[in-house]
XYZ file of C-alpha atoms in Angstrom:
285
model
C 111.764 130.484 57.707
C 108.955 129.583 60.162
C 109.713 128.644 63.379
C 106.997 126.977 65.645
C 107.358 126.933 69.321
C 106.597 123.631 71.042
C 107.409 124.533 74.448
C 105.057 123.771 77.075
C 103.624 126.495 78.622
C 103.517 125.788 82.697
C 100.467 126.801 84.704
C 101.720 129.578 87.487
C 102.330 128.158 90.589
C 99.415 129.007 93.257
C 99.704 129.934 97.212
C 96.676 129.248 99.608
C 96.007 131.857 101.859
C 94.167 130.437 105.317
C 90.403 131.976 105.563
C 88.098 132.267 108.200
C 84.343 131.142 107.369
C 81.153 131.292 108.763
C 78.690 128.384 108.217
C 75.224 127.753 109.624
C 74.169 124.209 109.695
C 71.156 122.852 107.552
C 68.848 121.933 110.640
C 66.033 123.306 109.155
C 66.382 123.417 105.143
C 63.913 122.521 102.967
C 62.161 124.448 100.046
C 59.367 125.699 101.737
C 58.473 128.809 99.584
C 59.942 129.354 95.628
C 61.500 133.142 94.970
C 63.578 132.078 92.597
C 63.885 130.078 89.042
C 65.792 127.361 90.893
C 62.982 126.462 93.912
C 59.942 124.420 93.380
C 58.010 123.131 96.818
C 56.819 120.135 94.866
C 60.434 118.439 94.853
C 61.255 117.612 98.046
C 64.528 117.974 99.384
C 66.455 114.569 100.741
C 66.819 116.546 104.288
C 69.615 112.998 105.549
C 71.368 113.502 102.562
C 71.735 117.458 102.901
C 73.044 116.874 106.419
C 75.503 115.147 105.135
C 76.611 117.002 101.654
C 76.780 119.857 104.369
C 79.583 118.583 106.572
C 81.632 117.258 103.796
C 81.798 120.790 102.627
C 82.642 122.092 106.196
C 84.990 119.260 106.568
C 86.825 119.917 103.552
C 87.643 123.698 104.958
C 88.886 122.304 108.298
C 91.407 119.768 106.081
C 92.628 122.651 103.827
C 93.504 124.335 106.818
C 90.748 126.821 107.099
C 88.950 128.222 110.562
C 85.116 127.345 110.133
C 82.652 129.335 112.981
C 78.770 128.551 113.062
C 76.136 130.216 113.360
C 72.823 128.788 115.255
C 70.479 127.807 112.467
C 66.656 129.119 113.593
C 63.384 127.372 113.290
C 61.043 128.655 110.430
C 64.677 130.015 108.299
C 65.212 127.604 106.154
C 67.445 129.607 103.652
C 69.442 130.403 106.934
C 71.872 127.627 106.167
C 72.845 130.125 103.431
C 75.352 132.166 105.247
C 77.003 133.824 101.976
C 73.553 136.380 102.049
C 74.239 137.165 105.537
C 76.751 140.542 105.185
C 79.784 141.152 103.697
C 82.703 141.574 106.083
C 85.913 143.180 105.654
C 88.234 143.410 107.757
C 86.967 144.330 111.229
C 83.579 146.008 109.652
C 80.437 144.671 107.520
C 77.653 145.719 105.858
C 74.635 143.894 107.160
C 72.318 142.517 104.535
C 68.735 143.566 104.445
C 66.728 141.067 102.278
C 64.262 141.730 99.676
C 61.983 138.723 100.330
C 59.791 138.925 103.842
C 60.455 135.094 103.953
C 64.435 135.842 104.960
C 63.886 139.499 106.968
C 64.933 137.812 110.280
C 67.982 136.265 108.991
C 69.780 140.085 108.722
C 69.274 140.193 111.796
C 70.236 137.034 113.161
C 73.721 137.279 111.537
C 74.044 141.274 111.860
C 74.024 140.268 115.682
C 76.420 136.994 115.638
C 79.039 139.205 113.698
C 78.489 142.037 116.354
C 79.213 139.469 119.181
C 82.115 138.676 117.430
C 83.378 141.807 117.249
C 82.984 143.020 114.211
C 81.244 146.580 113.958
C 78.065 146.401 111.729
C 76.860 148.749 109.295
C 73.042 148.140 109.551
C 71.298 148.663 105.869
C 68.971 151.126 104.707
C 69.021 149.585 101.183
C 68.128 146.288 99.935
C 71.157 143.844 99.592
C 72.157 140.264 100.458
C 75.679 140.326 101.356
C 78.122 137.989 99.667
C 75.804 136.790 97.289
C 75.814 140.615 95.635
C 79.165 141.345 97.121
C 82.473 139.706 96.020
C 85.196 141.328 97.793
C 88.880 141.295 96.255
C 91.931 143.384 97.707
C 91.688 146.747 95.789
C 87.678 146.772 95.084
C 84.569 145.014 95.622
C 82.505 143.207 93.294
C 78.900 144.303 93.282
C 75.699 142.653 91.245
C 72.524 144.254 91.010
C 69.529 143.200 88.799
C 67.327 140.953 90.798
C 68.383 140.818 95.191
C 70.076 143.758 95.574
C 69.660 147.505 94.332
C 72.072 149.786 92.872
C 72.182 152.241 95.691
C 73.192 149.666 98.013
C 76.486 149.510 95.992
C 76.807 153.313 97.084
C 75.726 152.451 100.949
C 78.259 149.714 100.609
C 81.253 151.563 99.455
C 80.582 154.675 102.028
C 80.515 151.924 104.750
C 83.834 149.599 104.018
C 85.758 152.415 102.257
C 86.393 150.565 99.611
C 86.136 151.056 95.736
C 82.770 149.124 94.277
C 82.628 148.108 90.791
C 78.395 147.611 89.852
C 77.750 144.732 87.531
C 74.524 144.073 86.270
C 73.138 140.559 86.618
C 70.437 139.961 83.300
C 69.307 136.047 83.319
C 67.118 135.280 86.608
C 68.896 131.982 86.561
C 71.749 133.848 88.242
C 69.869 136.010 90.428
C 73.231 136.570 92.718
C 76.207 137.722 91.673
C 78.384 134.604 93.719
C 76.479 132.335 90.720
C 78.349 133.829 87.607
C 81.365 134.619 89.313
C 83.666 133.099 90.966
C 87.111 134.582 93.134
C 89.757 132.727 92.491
C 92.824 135.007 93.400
C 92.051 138.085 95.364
C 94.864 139.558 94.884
C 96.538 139.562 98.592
C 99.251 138.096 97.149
C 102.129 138.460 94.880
C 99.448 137.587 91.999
C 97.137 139.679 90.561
C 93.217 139.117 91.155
C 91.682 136.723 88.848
C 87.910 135.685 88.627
C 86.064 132.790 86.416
C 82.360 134.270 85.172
C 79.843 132.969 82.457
C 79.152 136.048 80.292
C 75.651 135.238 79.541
C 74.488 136.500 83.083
C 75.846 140.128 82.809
C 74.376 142.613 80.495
C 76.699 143.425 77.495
C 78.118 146.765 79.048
C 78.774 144.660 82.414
C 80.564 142.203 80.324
C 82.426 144.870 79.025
C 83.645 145.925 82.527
C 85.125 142.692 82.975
C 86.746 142.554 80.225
C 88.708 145.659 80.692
C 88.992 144.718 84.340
C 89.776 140.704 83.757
C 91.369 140.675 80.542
C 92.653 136.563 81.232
C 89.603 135.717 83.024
C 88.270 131.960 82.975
C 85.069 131.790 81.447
C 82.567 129.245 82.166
C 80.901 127.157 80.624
C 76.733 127.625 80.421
C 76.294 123.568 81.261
C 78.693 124.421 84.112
C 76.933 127.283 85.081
C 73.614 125.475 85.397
C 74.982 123.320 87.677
C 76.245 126.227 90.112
C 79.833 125.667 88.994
C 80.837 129.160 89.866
C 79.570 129.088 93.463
C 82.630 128.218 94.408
C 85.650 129.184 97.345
C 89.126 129.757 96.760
C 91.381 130.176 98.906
C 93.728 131.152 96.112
C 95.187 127.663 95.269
C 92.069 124.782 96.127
C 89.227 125.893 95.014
C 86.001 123.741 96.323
C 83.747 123.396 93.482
C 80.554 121.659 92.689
C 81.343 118.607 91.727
C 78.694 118.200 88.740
C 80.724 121.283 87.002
C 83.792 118.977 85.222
C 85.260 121.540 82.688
C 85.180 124.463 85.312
C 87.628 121.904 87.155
C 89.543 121.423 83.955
C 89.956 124.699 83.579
C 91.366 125.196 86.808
C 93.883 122.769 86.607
C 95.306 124.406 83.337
C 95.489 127.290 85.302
C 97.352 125.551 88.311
C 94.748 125.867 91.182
C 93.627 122.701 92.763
C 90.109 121.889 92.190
C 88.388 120.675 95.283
C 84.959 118.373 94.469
C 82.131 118.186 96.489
C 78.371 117.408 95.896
C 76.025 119.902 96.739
C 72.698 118.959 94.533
C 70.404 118.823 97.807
C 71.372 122.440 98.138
C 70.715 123.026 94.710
C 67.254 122.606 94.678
C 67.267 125.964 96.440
C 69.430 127.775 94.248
C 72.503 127.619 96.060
C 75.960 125.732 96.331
C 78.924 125.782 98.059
C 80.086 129.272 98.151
C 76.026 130.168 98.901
C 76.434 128.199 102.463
C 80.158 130.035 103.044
C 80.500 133.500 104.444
C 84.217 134.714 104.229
C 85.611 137.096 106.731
C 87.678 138.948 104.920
C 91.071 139.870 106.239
């Protein structure tokens, strides 16, 4: 005799952990110069409207609880507002990010010093890398992309400066030219939980996908339409995650996982590549 099993399975209840951001405001944005797929100078960017996506998004962190510090934005960066690329900080130490465009040079340097004020000791760079957006950081290992920003020894500079355990994906479709566009944190594992991550397996190259596999095994994985629309550039602080609004079955599949999916519109930003985890630089604990 067959018995089925009708029981509802429950999503796992989620904690939020309170983070600590950086954010530069979008005083000077615009798409001045195209160096990636996603940038075209001939469509102009609504400059009112980006103001104002912008501060809903830093808004929303203050509500959930979250500490937000800015950055002064600097004439002639307009990527600046960007603050994801800026390093990757752990703890009380980073590793600066040394870009591989001339168009964002000074903006290593402008953060590499705000995060020294702050205290944080800086690990300036030899090799090219662009912080958070090649560097995902969970408790027991780091995340790192390489393909099209940053290089492969970078991953090694990284590790020897955080002493921590990196884990080098490769990045293959120049749609997601940074590794914070095909995958996004949604546990890092500080809790009783494990890690988990969402990713759209398209963007890696098949042995990369294989990584996460073994490493992920109940992953979420993304849709390409949601993808396209940035969907994984998202922040979690390991229950709300704030998400691009445009990416609807991303948010559908965080809700059957129990995490609370936070919308917020972002397309200004968009025309430069970027969403809301590309304007959010988390100090990690």
């Amino acid at each position: 005799m067959t018995v089925i099993d009708t029981r509802t399975q429950t999503a796992p209840q989620r904690t939020a952990r309170t983070r600590h951001y950086l954010m530069c405001p979008p005083q000077h944005f615009e798409v001045t110069y195209a160096i990636n797929p996603w940038m075209n100078t001939q469509v102009p960017v609504d400059v009112e409207r980006a103001h104002v996506q912008w501060e809903v998004l830093r808004n929303t962190y203050l509500s959930l609880g979250h500490t937000v510090e800015l950055i002064e934005p600097m004439a002639g960066q307009p990527d600046m507002v960007f603050a994801a690329n800026g390093g990757l900080v752990v703890g009380k130490r980073a590793y600066g990010a040394k870009f591989r465009f001339p168009e964002r040079t000074a903006e290593g340097v402008a953060y590499g010093e705000w995060l020294s004020e702050f205290g944080i000791d800086v690990f300036q760079p030899a090799q090219i890398n662009e912080g958070e957006g090649d560097f995902l950081a969970l408790k027991k290992m780091i995340l790192a992309g390489t393909g099209f920003r940053t290089s492969l020894e970078a991953h090694i500079e990284a590790a020897n400066a955080l002493d921590r355990p990196v884990v080098s994906l490769e990045l293959v479709d120049p749609r997601f030219y940074h590794l914070d566009t095909a995958i996004a944190i949604l546990d890092d594992g500080h809790g009783d939980s494990p890690a988990e991550i969402a990713y759209f397996p398209g963007a890696f190259s098949r042995h990369s996908q294989r990584t996460l596999r073994d490493l992920f095994p109940n992953a979420i994985l993304c849709t390409e339409a949601d993808a396209l629309v940035l969907g994984l550039n998202s922040v979690s602080d390991g229950r709300n995650v704030v998400v691009p609004s445009a990416a609807e079955r991303f948010s559908e599949q965080l809700r059957e996982r129990g995490y609370n999916p936070v919308p917020v519109d972002l397309s200004e930003f968009l025309k430069s590549g970027g969403s809301v985890k590309c304007c959010t630089m988390e100090m990690h604990r």
